[in-house]
Amino acid sequence: MKKIGRGWQYVVYDLENGRVRKQRYSPVLQYLKISKDLLTETKFFPFFEARSEQRRMRRDEENAVAYLKDLKDFDWKLLGNPHFISDGVYEQDKVTDLNEAFKGVTIEEGKKIFNTFLALTYATWEYGFSDKIFNFTINNGLTKNGEVIQLDFGELEFDKEEMRRHIREKCWLERYSYWSFPKGELKDYYVTMMNPEVMERKLDEVWGIKLYKF
C-alpha cells in the first residue's frame, strides 16, 4: 500500500480500489508527531501540551466513533462510508481533499464547493453532531460526483448549545483553513456564507431531527 497522507492521528494508505486505509500511529509515534508540530509553532519543547493533546484526541475519537456506531439509519456516505476493521484502523472512500479541490477552480466552482460543504454541515446536524474544528480544507473531501464529505470525524460536538457558542464566536475564523486560504472573492464568500444568524436559525431548525424518527 502506498502512503498518501498523514495527520496527528493516522497514516493514510491508498488501497488502489477507490478506498483508503487509515491506521493510527502507535502512542509513541503520535506523541513525537504532535511534539514536532507544536515545537515548530512554539519554539520550545511542548512536553505537557503534546501529552495533553494526545489524550484529548484519543478521548474525542473514542466518543465520536461510539456515538456514530450507535446511530440508527445513519447516512454513512456523509463520512465516506467508513468500515471499521479494528481499533485504530478503518477504510474510507478515496476523495480529493478540499485543499487540492480548490486549486485552479473558477469562482463559481469554488462557491459551489463551499455551498456543498455547508450543506454537509447541516446534514450532520440532523443527526445531532457537528465538526467543531472547521478546518474545511483538511477535514473534508470532494467526491467525483461533486459531493463534499467529512473525512475526519474524530473531533465532534454533540451538544447543541456548545455548537451555538461555536457559531456565535465564529470559531472558523480562527482556524488554519481560513487564515491560510488565499485572499479574494472566494474567501470573502466563505465569510458571508458562514453567517452566524442564519446558521443559528438552521441549528434550531434541524439539530437532531433524524434522531427521533420512528
XYZ file of C-alpha atoms in Angstrom:
214
model
C 0.000 0.000 0.000
C 1.254 3.452 -0.882
C 1.341 6.082 1.842
C -0.503 9.191 0.629
C -1.050 11.272 3.749
C -0.821 11.639 7.480
C -2.112 13.807 10.278
C -1.838 13.822 14.051
C -3.710 10.552 14.432
C -3.498 8.477 11.274
C -1.287 7.446 8.401
C -3.311 7.133 5.177
C -2.645 4.412 2.589
C -4.092 4.111 -0.911
C -5.759 0.713 -1.429
C -5.917 1.422 -5.190
C -9.561 0.349 -5.356
C -11.226 3.702 -4.712
C -10.687 3.344 -0.983
C -8.024 4.299 1.552
C -6.944 2.719 4.807
C -6.309 4.872 7.855
C -4.078 3.402 10.523
C -3.474 5.093 13.841
C 0.071 5.827 14.917
C 1.494 3.990 17.855
C 1.258 6.142 21.018
C 4.987 6.922 20.874
C 4.983 7.930 17.207
C 1.848 10.007 17.674
C 3.401 11.833 20.605
C 6.545 12.559 18.592
C 4.485 13.799 15.627
C 2.441 16.170 17.792
C 5.536 17.367 19.642
C 7.367 18.108 16.389
C 4.483 20.182 15.024
C 3.971 22.074 18.276
C 7.700 22.714 18.549
C 7.615 24.343 15.119
C 4.831 26.656 16.282
C 6.024 27.488 19.790
C 9.854 27.237 19.577
C 10.034 25.370 22.882
C 9.618 21.698 23.692
C 5.918 21.228 24.463
C 6.089 18.128 26.679
C 2.875 18.655 28.639
C 0.986 20.256 25.738
C 1.725 17.348 23.420
C 0.671 14.770 26.005
C -2.498 16.702 26.750
C -3.354 16.937 23.037
C -2.711 13.244 22.589
C -5.072 12.303 25.421
C -7.744 14.739 24.259
C -7.651 13.457 20.699
C -7.931 9.838 21.774
C -10.832 10.638 24.086
C -12.646 12.676 21.443
C -12.174 9.983 18.822
C -13.479 7.212 21.072
C -16.562 9.288 21.919
C -17.175 10.136 18.257
C -16.902 6.564 16.975
C -19.125 5.247 19.780
C -21.756 7.890 19.034
C -21.736 7.253 15.279
C -21.926 3.469 15.623
C -24.968 3.865 17.856
C -26.930 5.909 15.303
C -29.884 4.261 13.590
C -30.301 4.590 9.805
C -27.310 6.893 9.548
C -26.229 8.013 6.081
C -22.624 6.832 6.167
C -21.934 8.435 2.782
C -21.590 11.727 4.669
C -18.374 10.325 6.167
C -17.099 8.469 3.134
C -18.611 5.076 4.032
C -16.063 4.144 6.719
C -15.558 0.465 7.504
C -14.062 -0.133 10.950
C -11.621 -3.031 10.808
C -10.188 -2.874 14.302
C -9.361 -0.315 16.972
C -7.358 2.365 15.212
C -7.806 1.001 11.684
C -10.572 1.765 9.216
C -11.159 2.129 5.497
C -12.904 5.007 3.757
C -13.779 6.254 0.268
C -10.867 7.906 -1.510
C -11.669 11.507 -2.430
C -9.838 14.739 -3.201
C -9.252 16.789 -0.075
C -10.603 20.306 -0.352
C -7.139 21.820 -0.167
C -6.453 20.219 -3.556
C -10.001 20.623 -4.862
C -9.835 24.420 -4.549
C -6.672 24.670 -6.637
C -7.431 26.016 -10.081
C -11.197 26.290 -9.645
C -13.231 29.158 -11.026
C -15.031 31.477 -8.627
C -18.348 29.787 -9.380
C -16.882 26.307 -8.926
C -15.355 27.371 -5.617
C -18.644 28.820 -4.403
C -20.366 25.553 -5.270
C -17.846 23.626 -3.175
C -18.423 25.978 -0.248
C -22.210 25.619 -0.604
C -21.895 21.841 -0.602
C -19.632 21.995 2.453
C -22.262 23.983 4.354
C -24.969 21.541 3.222
C -22.835 18.704 4.640
C -22.560 20.560 7.944
C -26.327 20.928 8.147
C -26.796 17.258 7.227
C -24.658 16.159 10.182
C -26.615 18.482 12.460
C -29.723 16.457 11.659
C -28.044 13.531 13.440
C -27.106 15.625 16.464
C -23.403 16.095 15.826
C -21.068 18.511 14.094
C -17.469 19.043 13.197
C -16.238 21.566 15.754
C -12.853 22.297 14.193
C -13.958 23.783 10.837
C -10.638 23.186 9.124
C -12.577 22.713 5.914
C -9.609 22.251 3.562
C -8.108 19.468 5.702
C -11.014 17.555 7.204
C -13.265 17.356 4.136
C -13.033 15.956 0.639
C -14.724 16.192 -2.741
C -16.109 13.088 -4.460
C -16.142 12.501 -8.205
C -19.836 13.414 -8.128
C -19.102 16.823 -6.639
C -20.299 15.954 -3.137
C -18.381 17.106 -0.076
C -17.853 14.502 2.631
C -16.303 14.737 6.072
C -13.015 12.844 6.136
C -12.050 13.380 9.771
C -14.717 12.624 12.348
C -12.520 12.269 15.404
C -13.371 15.662 16.907
C -17.110 16.167 17.027
C -19.526 18.302 19.019
C -22.676 16.607 20.329
C -24.053 19.410 22.473
C -26.392 21.776 20.664
C -25.732 24.716 22.988
C -21.987 24.280 22.679
C -22.462 24.310 18.927
C -24.421 27.529 19.298
C -21.446 29.023 21.153
C -19.062 27.967 18.369
C -21.342 29.666 15.858
C -21.678 32.916 17.792
C -17.923 33.078 18.298
C -17.316 32.405 14.575
C -14.719 29.852 15.541
C -13.956 29.075 11.874
C -12.235 32.459 11.511
C -9.502 31.262 13.896
C -8.707 28.057 12.005
C -5.788 27.232 9.756
C -8.056 26.562 6.773
C -9.417 30.101 6.938
C -6.305 32.168 7.556
C -4.227 30.153 5.067
C -6.861 30.397 2.318
C -5.904 32.867 -0.449
C -7.399 36.329 -0.092
C -10.006 37.240 -2.647
C -13.595 36.764 -3.681
C -13.808 33.112 -2.621
C -12.514 33.802 0.878
C -14.943 36.707 1.195
C -17.740 34.423 0.021
C -16.905 31.901 2.744
C -17.167 34.608 5.413
C -20.510 35.775 4.018
C -21.837 32.222 3.713
C -20.944 31.359 7.298
C -23.493 33.844 8.618
C -23.968 33.224 12.361
C -27.596 34.396 12.408
C -28.559 32.143 9.516
C -26.594 29.218 10.926
C -28.123 29.592 14.357
C -31.626 29.541 12.893
C -30.705 26.419 10.956
C -29.291 24.875 14.126
C -32.659 25.245 15.860
C -34.482 24.004 12.786
C -32.607 20.771 12.092
C -30.462 19.734 15.084
C -31.218 16.113 15.921
C -34.372 15.792 13.813
C -33.305 12.406 12.469
C -32.686 11.019 15.932
C -36.386 10.867 16.669
C -37.736 9.109 13.588
C -39.799 6.030 14.306
